[in-house]
mmCIF file of C-alpha atoms and ligand atoms in Angstrom:
data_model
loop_
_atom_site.group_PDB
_atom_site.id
_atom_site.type_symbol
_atom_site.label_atom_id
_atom_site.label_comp_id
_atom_site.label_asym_id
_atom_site.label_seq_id
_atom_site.Cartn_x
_atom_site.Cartn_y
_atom_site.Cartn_z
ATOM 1 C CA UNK A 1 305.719 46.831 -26.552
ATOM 2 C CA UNK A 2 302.782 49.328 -27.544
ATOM 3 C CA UNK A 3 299.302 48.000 -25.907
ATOM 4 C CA UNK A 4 296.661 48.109 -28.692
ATOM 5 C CA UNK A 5 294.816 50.566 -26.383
ATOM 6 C CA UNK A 6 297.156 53.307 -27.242
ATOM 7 C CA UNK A 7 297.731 52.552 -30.935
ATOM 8 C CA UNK A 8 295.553 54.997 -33.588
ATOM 9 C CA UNK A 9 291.744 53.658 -34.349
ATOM 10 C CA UNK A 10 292.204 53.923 -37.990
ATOM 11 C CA UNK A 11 288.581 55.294 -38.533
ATOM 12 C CA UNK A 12 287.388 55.094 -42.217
ATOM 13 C CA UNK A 13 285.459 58.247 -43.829
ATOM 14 C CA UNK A 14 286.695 59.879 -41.087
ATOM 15 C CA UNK A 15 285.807 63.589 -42.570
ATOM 16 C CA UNK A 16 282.307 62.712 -42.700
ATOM 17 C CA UNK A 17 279.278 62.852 -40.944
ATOM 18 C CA UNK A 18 279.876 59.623 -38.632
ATOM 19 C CA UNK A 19 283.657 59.608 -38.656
ATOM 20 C CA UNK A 20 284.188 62.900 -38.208
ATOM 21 C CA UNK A 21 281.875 62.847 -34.773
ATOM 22 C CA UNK A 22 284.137 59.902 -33.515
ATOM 23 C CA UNK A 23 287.231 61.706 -34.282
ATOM 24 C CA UNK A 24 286.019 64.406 -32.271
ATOM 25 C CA UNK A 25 285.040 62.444 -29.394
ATOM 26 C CA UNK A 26 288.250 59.839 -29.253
ATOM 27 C CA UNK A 27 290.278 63.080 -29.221
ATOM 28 C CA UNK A 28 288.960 64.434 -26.447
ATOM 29 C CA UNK A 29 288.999 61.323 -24.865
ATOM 30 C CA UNK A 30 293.207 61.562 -25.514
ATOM 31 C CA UNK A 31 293.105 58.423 -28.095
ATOM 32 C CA UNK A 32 295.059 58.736 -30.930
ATOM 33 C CA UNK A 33 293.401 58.533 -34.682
ATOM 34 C CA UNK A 34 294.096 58.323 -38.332
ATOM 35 C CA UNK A 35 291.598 59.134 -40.563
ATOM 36 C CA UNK A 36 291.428 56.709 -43.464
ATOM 37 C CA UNK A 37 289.882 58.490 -46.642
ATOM 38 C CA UNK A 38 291.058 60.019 -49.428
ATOM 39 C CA UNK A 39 292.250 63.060 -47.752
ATOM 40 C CA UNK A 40 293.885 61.532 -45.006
ATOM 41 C CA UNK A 41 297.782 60.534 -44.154
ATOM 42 C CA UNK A 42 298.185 57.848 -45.421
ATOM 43 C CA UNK A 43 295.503 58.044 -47.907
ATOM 44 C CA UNK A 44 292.837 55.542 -47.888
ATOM 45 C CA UNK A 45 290.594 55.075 -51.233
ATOM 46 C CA UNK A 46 287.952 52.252 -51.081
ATOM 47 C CA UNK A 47 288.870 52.398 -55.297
ATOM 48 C CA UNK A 48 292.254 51.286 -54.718
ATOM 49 C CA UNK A 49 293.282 48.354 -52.956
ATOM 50 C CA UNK A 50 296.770 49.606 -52.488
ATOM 51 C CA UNK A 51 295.983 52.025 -50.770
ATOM 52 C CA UNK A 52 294.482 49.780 -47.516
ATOM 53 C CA UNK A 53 297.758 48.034 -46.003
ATOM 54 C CA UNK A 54 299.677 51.275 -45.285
ATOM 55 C CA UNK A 55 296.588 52.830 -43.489
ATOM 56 C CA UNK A 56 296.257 49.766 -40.917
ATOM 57 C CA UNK A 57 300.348 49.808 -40.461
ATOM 58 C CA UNK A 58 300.243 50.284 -36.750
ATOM 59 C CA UNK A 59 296.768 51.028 -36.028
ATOM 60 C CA UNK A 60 294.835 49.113 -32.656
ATOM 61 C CA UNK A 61 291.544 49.032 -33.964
ATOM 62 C CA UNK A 62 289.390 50.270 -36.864
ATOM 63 C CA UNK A 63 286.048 52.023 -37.592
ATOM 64 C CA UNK A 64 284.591 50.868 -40.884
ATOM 65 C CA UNK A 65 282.174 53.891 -42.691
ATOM 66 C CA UNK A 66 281.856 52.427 -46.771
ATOM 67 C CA UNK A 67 281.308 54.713 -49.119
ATOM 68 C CA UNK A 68 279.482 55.494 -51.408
ATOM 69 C CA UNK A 69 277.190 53.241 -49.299
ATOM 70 C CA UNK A 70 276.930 49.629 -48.300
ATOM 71 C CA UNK A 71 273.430 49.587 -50.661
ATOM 72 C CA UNK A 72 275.781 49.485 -53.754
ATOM 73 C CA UNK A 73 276.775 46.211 -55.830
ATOM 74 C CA UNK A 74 280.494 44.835 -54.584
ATOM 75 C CA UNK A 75 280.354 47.121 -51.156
ATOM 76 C CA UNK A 76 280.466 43.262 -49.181
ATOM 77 C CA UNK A 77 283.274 42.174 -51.274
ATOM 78 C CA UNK A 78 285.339 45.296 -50.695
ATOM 79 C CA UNK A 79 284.121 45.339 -46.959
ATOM 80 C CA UNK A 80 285.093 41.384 -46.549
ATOM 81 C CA UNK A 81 288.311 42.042 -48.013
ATOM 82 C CA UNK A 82 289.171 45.284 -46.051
ATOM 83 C CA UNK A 83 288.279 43.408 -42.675
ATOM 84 C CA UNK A 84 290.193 40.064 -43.705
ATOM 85 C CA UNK A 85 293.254 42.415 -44.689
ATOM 86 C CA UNK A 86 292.571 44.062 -41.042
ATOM 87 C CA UNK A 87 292.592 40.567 -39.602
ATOM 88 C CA UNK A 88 295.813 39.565 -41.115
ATOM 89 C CA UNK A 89 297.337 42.650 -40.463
ATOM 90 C CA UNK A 90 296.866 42.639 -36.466
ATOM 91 C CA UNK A 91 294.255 44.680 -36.276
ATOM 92 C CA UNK A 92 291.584 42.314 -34.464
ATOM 93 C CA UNK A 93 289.026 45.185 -33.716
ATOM 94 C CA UNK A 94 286.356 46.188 -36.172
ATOM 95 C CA UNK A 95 283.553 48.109 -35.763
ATOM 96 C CA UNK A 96 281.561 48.295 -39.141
ATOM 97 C CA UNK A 97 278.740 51.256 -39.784
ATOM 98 C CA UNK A 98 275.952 49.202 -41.805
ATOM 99 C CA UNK A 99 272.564 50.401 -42.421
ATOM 100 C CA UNK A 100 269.058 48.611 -42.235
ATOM 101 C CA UNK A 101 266.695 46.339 -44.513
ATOM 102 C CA UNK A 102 269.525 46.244 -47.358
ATOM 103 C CA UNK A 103 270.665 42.819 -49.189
ATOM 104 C CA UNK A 104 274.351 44.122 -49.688
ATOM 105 C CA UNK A 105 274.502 45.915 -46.149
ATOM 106 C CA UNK A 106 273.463 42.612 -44.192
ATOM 107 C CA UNK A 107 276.027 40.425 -46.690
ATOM 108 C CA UNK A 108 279.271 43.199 -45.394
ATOM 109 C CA UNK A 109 277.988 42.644 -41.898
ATOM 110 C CA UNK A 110 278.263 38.794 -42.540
ATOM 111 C CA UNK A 111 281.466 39.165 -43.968
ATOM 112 C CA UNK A 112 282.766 41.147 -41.017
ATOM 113 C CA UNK A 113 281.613 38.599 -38.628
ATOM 114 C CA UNK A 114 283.560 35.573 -40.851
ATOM 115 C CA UNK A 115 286.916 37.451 -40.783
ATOM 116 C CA UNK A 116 288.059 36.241 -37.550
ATOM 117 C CA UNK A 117 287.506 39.923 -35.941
ATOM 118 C CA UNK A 118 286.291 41.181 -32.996
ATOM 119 C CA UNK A 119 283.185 42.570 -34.315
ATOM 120 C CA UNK A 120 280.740 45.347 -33.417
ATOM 121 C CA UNK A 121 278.058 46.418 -35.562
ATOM 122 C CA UNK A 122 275.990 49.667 -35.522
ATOM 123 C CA UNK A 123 273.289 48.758 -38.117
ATOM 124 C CA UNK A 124 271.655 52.129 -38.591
ATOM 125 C CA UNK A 125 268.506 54.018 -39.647
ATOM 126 C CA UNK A 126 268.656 57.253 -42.348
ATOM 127 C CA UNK A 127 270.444 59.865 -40.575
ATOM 128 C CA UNK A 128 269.096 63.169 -39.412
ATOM 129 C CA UNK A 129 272.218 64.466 -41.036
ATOM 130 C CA UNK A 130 270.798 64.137 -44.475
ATOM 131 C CA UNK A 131 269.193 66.703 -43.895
ATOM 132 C CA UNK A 132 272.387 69.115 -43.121
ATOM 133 C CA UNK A 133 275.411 67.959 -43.959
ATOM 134 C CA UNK A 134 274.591 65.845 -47.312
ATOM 135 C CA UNK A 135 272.109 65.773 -50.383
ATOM 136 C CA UNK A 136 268.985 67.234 -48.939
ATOM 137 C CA UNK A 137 270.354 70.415 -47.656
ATOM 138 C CA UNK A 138 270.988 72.538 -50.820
ATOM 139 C CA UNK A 139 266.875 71.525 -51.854
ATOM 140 C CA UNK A 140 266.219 72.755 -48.020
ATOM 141 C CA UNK A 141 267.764 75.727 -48.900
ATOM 142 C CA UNK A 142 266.102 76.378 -52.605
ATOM 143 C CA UNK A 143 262.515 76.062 -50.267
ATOM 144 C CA UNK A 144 261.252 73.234 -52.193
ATOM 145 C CA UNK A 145 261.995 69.099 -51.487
ATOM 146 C CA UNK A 146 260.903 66.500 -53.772
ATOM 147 C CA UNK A 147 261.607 63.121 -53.307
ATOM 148 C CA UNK A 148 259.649 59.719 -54.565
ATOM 149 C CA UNK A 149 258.257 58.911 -51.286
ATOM 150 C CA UNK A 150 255.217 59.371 -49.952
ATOM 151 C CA UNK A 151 253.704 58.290 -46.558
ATOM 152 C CA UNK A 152 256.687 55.775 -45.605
ATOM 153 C CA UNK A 153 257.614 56.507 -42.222
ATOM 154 C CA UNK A 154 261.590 56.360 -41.118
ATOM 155 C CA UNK A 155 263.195 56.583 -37.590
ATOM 156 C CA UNK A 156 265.956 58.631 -38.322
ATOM 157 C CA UNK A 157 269.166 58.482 -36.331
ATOM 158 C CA UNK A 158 271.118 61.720 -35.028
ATOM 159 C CA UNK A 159 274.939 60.921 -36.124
ATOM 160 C CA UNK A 160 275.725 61.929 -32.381
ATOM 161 C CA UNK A 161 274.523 58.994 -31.475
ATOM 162 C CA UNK A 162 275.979 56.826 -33.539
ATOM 163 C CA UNK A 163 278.993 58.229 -32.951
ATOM 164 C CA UNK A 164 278.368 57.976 -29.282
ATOM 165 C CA UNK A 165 277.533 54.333 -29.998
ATOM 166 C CA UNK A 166 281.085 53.728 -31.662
ATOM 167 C CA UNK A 167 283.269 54.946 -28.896
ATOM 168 C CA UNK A 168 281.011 52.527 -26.038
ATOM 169 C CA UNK A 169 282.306 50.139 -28.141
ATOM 170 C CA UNK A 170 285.619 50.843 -29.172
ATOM 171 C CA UNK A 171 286.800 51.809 -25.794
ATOM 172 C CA UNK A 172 284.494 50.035 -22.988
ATOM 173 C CA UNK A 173 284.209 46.490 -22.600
ATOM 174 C CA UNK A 174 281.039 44.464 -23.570
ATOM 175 C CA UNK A 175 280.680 45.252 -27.439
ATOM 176 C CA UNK A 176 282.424 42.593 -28.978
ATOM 177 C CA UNK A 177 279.895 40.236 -30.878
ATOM 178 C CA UNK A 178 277.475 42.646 -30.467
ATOM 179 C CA UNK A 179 274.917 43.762 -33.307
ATOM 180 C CA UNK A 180 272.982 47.120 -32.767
ATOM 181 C CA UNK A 181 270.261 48.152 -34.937
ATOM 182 C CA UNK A 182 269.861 52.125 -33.724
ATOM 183 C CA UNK A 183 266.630 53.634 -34.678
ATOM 184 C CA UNK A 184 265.785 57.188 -33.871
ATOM 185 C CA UNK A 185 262.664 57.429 -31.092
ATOM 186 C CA UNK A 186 260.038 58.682 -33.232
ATOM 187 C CA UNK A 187 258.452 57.544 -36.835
ATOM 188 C CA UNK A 188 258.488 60.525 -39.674
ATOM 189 C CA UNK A 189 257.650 60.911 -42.884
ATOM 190 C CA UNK A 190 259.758 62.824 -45.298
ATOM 191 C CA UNK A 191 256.805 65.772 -45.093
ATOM 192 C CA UNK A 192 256.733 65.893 -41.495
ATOM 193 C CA UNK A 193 260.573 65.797 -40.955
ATOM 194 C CA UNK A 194 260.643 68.878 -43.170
ATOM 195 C CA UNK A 195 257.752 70.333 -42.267
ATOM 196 C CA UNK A 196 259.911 70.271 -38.342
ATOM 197 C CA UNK A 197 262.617 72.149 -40.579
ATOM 198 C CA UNK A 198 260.783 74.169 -41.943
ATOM 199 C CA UNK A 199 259.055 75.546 -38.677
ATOM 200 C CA UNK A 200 262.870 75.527 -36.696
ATOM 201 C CA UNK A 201 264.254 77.550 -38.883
ATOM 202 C CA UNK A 202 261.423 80.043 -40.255
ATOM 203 C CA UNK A 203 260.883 79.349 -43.222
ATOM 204 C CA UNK A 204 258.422 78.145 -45.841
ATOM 205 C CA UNK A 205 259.637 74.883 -46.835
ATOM 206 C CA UNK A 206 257.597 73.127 -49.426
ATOM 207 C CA UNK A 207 257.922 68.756 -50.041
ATOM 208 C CA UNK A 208 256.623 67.433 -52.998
ATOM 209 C CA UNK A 209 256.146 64.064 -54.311
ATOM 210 C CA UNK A 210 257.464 63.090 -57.555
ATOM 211 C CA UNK A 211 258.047 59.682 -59.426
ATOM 212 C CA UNK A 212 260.937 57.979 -59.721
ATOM 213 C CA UNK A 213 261.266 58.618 -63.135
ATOM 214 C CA UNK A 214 260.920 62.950 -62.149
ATOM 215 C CA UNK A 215 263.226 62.021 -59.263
ATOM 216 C CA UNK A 216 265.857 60.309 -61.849
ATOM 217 C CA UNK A 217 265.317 63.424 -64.039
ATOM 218 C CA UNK A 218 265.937 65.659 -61.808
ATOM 219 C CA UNK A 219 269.496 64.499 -60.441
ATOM 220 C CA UNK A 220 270.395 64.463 -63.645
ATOM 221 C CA UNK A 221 269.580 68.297 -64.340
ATOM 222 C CA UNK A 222 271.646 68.346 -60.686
ATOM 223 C CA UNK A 223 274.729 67.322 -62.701
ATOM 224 C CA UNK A 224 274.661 64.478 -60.011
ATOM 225 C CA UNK A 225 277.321 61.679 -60.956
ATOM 226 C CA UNK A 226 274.774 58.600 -62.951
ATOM 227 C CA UNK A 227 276.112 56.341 -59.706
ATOM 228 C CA UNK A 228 274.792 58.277 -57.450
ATOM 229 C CA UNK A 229 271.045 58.616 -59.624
ATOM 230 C CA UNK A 230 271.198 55.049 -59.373
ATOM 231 C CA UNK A 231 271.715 54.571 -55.571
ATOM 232 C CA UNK A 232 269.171 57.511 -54.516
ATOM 233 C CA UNK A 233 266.690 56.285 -56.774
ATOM 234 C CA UNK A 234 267.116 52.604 -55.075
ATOM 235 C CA UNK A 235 267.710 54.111 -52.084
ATOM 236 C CA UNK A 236 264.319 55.950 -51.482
ATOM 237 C CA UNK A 237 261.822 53.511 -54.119
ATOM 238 C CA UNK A 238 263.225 50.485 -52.678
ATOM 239 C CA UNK A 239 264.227 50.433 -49.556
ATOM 240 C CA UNK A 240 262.060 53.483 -48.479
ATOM 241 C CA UNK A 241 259.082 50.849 -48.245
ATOM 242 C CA UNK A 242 258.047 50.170 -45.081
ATOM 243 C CA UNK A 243 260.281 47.971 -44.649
ATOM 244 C CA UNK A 244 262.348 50.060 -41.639
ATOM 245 C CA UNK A 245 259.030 51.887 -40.288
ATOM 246 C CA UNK A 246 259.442 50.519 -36.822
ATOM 247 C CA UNK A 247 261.368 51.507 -33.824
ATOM 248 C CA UNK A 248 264.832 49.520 -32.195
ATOM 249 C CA UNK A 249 266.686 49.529 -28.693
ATOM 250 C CA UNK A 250 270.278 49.919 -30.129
ATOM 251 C CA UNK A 251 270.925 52.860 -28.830
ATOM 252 C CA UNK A 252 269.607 52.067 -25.371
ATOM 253 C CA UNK A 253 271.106 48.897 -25.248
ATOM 254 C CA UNK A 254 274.791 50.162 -26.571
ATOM 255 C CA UNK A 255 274.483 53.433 -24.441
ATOM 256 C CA UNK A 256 272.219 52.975 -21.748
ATOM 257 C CA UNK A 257 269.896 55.759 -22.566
ATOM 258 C CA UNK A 258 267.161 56.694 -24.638
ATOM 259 C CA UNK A 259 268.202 57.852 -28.462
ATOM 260 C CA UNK A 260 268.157 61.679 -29.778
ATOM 261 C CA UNK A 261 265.006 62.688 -30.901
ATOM 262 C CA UNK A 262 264.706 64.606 -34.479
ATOM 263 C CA UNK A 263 262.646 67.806 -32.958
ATOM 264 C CA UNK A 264 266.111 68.652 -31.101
ATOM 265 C CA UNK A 265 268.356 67.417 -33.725
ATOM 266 C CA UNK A 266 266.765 70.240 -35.964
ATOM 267 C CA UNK A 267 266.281 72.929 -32.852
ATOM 268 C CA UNK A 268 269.770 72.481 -32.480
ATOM 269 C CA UNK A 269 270.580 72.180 -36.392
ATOM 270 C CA UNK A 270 268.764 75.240 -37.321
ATOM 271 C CA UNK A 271 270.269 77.515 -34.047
ATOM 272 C CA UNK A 272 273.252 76.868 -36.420
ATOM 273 C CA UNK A 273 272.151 78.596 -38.807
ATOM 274 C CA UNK A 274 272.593 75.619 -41.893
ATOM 275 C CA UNK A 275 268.715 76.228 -42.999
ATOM 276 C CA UNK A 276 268.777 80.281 -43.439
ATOM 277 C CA UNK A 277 266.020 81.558 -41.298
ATOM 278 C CA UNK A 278 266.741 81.822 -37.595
ATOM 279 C CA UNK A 279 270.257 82.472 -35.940
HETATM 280 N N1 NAP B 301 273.527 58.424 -44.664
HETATM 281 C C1 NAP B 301 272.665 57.557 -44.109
HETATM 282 O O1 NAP B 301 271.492 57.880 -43.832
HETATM 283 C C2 NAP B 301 273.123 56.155 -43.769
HETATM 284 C C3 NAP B 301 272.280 55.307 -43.028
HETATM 285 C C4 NAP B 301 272.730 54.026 -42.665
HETATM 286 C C5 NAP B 301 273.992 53.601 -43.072
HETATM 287 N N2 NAP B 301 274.782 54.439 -43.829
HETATM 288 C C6 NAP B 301 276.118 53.969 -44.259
HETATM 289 O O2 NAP B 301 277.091 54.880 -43.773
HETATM 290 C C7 NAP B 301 278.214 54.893 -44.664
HETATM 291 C C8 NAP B 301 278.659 56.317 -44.855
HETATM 292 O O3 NAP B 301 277.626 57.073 -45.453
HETATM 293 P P1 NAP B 301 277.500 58.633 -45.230
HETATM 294 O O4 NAP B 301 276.350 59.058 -46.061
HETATM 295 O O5 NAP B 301 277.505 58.957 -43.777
HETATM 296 O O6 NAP B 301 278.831 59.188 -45.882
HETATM 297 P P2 NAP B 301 279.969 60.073 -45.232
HETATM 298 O O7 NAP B 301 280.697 59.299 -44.161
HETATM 299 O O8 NAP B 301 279.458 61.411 -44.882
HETATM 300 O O9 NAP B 301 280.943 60.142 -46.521
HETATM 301 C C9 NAP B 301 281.995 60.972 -46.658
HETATM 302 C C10 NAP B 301 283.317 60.303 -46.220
HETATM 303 O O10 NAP B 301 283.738 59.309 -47.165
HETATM 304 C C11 NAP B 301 285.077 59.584 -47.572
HETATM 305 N N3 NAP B 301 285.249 59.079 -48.936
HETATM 306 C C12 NAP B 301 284.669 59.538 -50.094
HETATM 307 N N4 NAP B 301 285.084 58.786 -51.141
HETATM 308 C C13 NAP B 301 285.927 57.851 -50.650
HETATM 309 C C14 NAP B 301 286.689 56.785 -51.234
HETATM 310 N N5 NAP B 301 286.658 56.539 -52.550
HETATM 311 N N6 NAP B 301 287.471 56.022 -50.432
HETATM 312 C C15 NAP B 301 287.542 56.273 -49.093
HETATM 313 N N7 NAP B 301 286.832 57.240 -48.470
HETATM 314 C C16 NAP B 301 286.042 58.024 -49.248
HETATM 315 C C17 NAP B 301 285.191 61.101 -47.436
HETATM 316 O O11 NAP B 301 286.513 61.561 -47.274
HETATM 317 P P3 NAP B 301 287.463 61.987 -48.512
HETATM 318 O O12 NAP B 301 286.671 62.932 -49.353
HETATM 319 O O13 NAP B 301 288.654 62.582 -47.856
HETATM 320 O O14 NAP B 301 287.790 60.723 -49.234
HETATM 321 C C18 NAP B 301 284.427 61.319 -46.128
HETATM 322 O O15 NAP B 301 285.254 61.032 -45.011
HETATM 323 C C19 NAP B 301 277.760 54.188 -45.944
HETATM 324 O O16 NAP B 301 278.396 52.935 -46.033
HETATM 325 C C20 NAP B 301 276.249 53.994 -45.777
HETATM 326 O O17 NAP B 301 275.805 52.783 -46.339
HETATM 327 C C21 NAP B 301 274.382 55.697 -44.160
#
C-alpha cells in the first residue's frame, strides 16, 4: 500500500503566484505534485464541479489557492464543498490559502475546519507579488499608479513566504489545527510601497489617488472583465480600511524566523528586471 507521504499534494492554482512557489519547493524536496487548475492534468476548474473528483483521485494531501479570490460571493460554498469532497475522497490533509479581515474568507476557513480535515490555515496579508506578477505591474510599467486608497497602511506578504509556510506544514509535523495569520514586518502605504519601486528600479514612478468611482472607470477603459471591477473596487474601498494595518507572528510562529521584508522583496524584484529600469 502507497503511504500518503508519497502520494501527489494536489495543489490548487498551482501556476500562480503561491502555488507555483510550492510546486517549486515540494519538487526539490522529491514530493510528487499535480497541479489542479485549468491548465493542469487532470484539469481542475473551480466553475465546474466535475471537474474536482478526478483531480483528488490518488492524491495525499491538498493545497487550497481559490480563485478569483475568497472576497467573492459563493467562494465558502465552493471552498466547503471542495474540502468535504476532499474529505470523502481520502484526502484528510488540507491546507487552505485565506486572506485577512474578509466576511467570505473567514466563512471558507470555517468551512474547512467543519469538514472533518486535517486543517492548516495560512490567513494572509496583500502580497508583495501584486506588484509583479498580477494587476499592478503593467500601471508600474506605464509610470503612473492610481488606486482609491489613500493613507491605509498594509503589511504585505512576500509569496516566498507563504509558500515557505505551506511546505512546514504540509510536510513537518505540528501544523494540523493550526491557524496562521502572516503579515509582512513592516506597515506601507500604497505611495510608499511604490515609491520603494520606484527608487529599486530607477525610475520615476508616480501614485495617484482617485475615487472609486475614477477607479471603477478606469478598469473599465482596461477592458477588465465587470467581475473583476467589482472585486478590486471592494477589494481596496472596503477592506483597504484599516482594518489589516497591524503586524502578526504567522510567519515566525509557522517558520521559526522573522518574515521577508518588502525593501528586499523589490531589491530582489527589480534585479529581475520586471520594472524596466535597472538590470
Ligand atoms: N493576491 C493577494 O494579495 C491575496 C492576499 C490574501 C489572500 N489571497 C487569496 O489567494 C488566492 C489566490 O489569489 P492570487 O491573487 O494569488 O491568484 P493566483 O494564484 O495567482 O491565480 C492564478 C491561478 O489560478 C488558476 N485559475 C484561474 N482560474 C481558475 C479556475 N476557474 N479554476 C481553477 N483554477 C483557476 C490559474 O491557473 P489556470 O489559468 O491554469 O487555471 C493559476 O494557477 C485567492 O483565493 C485570494 O483570496 C490573495
Amino acid at each position: 500500500m502507497i503511504h500518503q507521504s508519497e502520494m501527489p499534494t494536489l495543489i490548487l492554482g498551482g501556476t500562480g503566484k503561491t502555488g507555483r512557489r510550492l510546486e517549486e519547493r515540494l519538487t526539490v524536496l522529491g514530493k510528487p505534485v499535480r497541479i489542479g487548475s485549468r491548465s493542469g492534468r487532470p484539469p481542475f476548474d473551480w466553475n465546474d464541479e466535475a471537474t474536482w473528483e478526478q483531480a483528488l483521485d490518488g492524491v495525499g494531501a491538498a493545497y487550497i489557492s481559490y480563485y478569483p479570490d475568497l472576497a467573492v460571493p459563493g467562494a465558502a460554498d465552493a471552498v466547503g464543498a471542495f474540502a468535504r469532497l476532499a474529505v470523502r475522497n481520502g484526502v484528510k490533509r488540507l491546507v487552505l490559502l485565506s486572506g485577512r479581515g474578509e466576511e467570505e474568507a473567514q466563512r471558507a476557513e470555517q468551512a474547512v475546519q467543519d469538514s472533518g480535515a486535517d486543517w492548516t490555515i495560512l490567513r494572509c496579508s496583500w502580497f508583495c507579488q501584486n506588484f509583479s506578477e498580477s494587476f499592478l505591474l503593467d500601471a508600474l510599467n506605464a509610470g503612473v499608479v492610481a488606486l482609491p486608497v489613500s493613507e491605509v497602511k498594509e503589511p504585505f506578504i512576500d509569496a516566498d513566504d507563504i509558500a515557505d509556510a505551506a511546505v512546514a506544514s504540509l510536510t513537518k509535523d505540528g501544523h494540523i489545527g493550526q491557524l496562521y495569520e502572516m503579515t509582512g514586518p513592516r506597515l506601507l502605504t500604497f505611495a510608499e510601497a511604490i515609491g520603494e519601486i520606484g527608487k529599486a528600479s530607477g525610475r520615476d514612478i508616480r501614485y495617484v489617488q482617485i475615487n472609486p468611482r475614477e477607479f471603477d472607470a478606469m478598469l473599465v477603459e482596461q477592458q477588465l472583465p465587470a467581475e473583476f471591477v467589482g472585486l478590486l473596487n471592494e477589494l481596496f474601498t472596503q477592506v483597504l480600511d484599516g482594518r489589516n494595518s497591524y503586524l502578526t507572528d504567522g510567519v515566525e510562529r509557522a517558520l521559526g524566523r522573522k518574515p521577508t521584508d518588502f525593501s528586499d522583496y523589490v531589491r530582489d524584484a527589480a534585479a529581475t528586471g520586471v520594472w524596466g529600469g535597472v538590470k
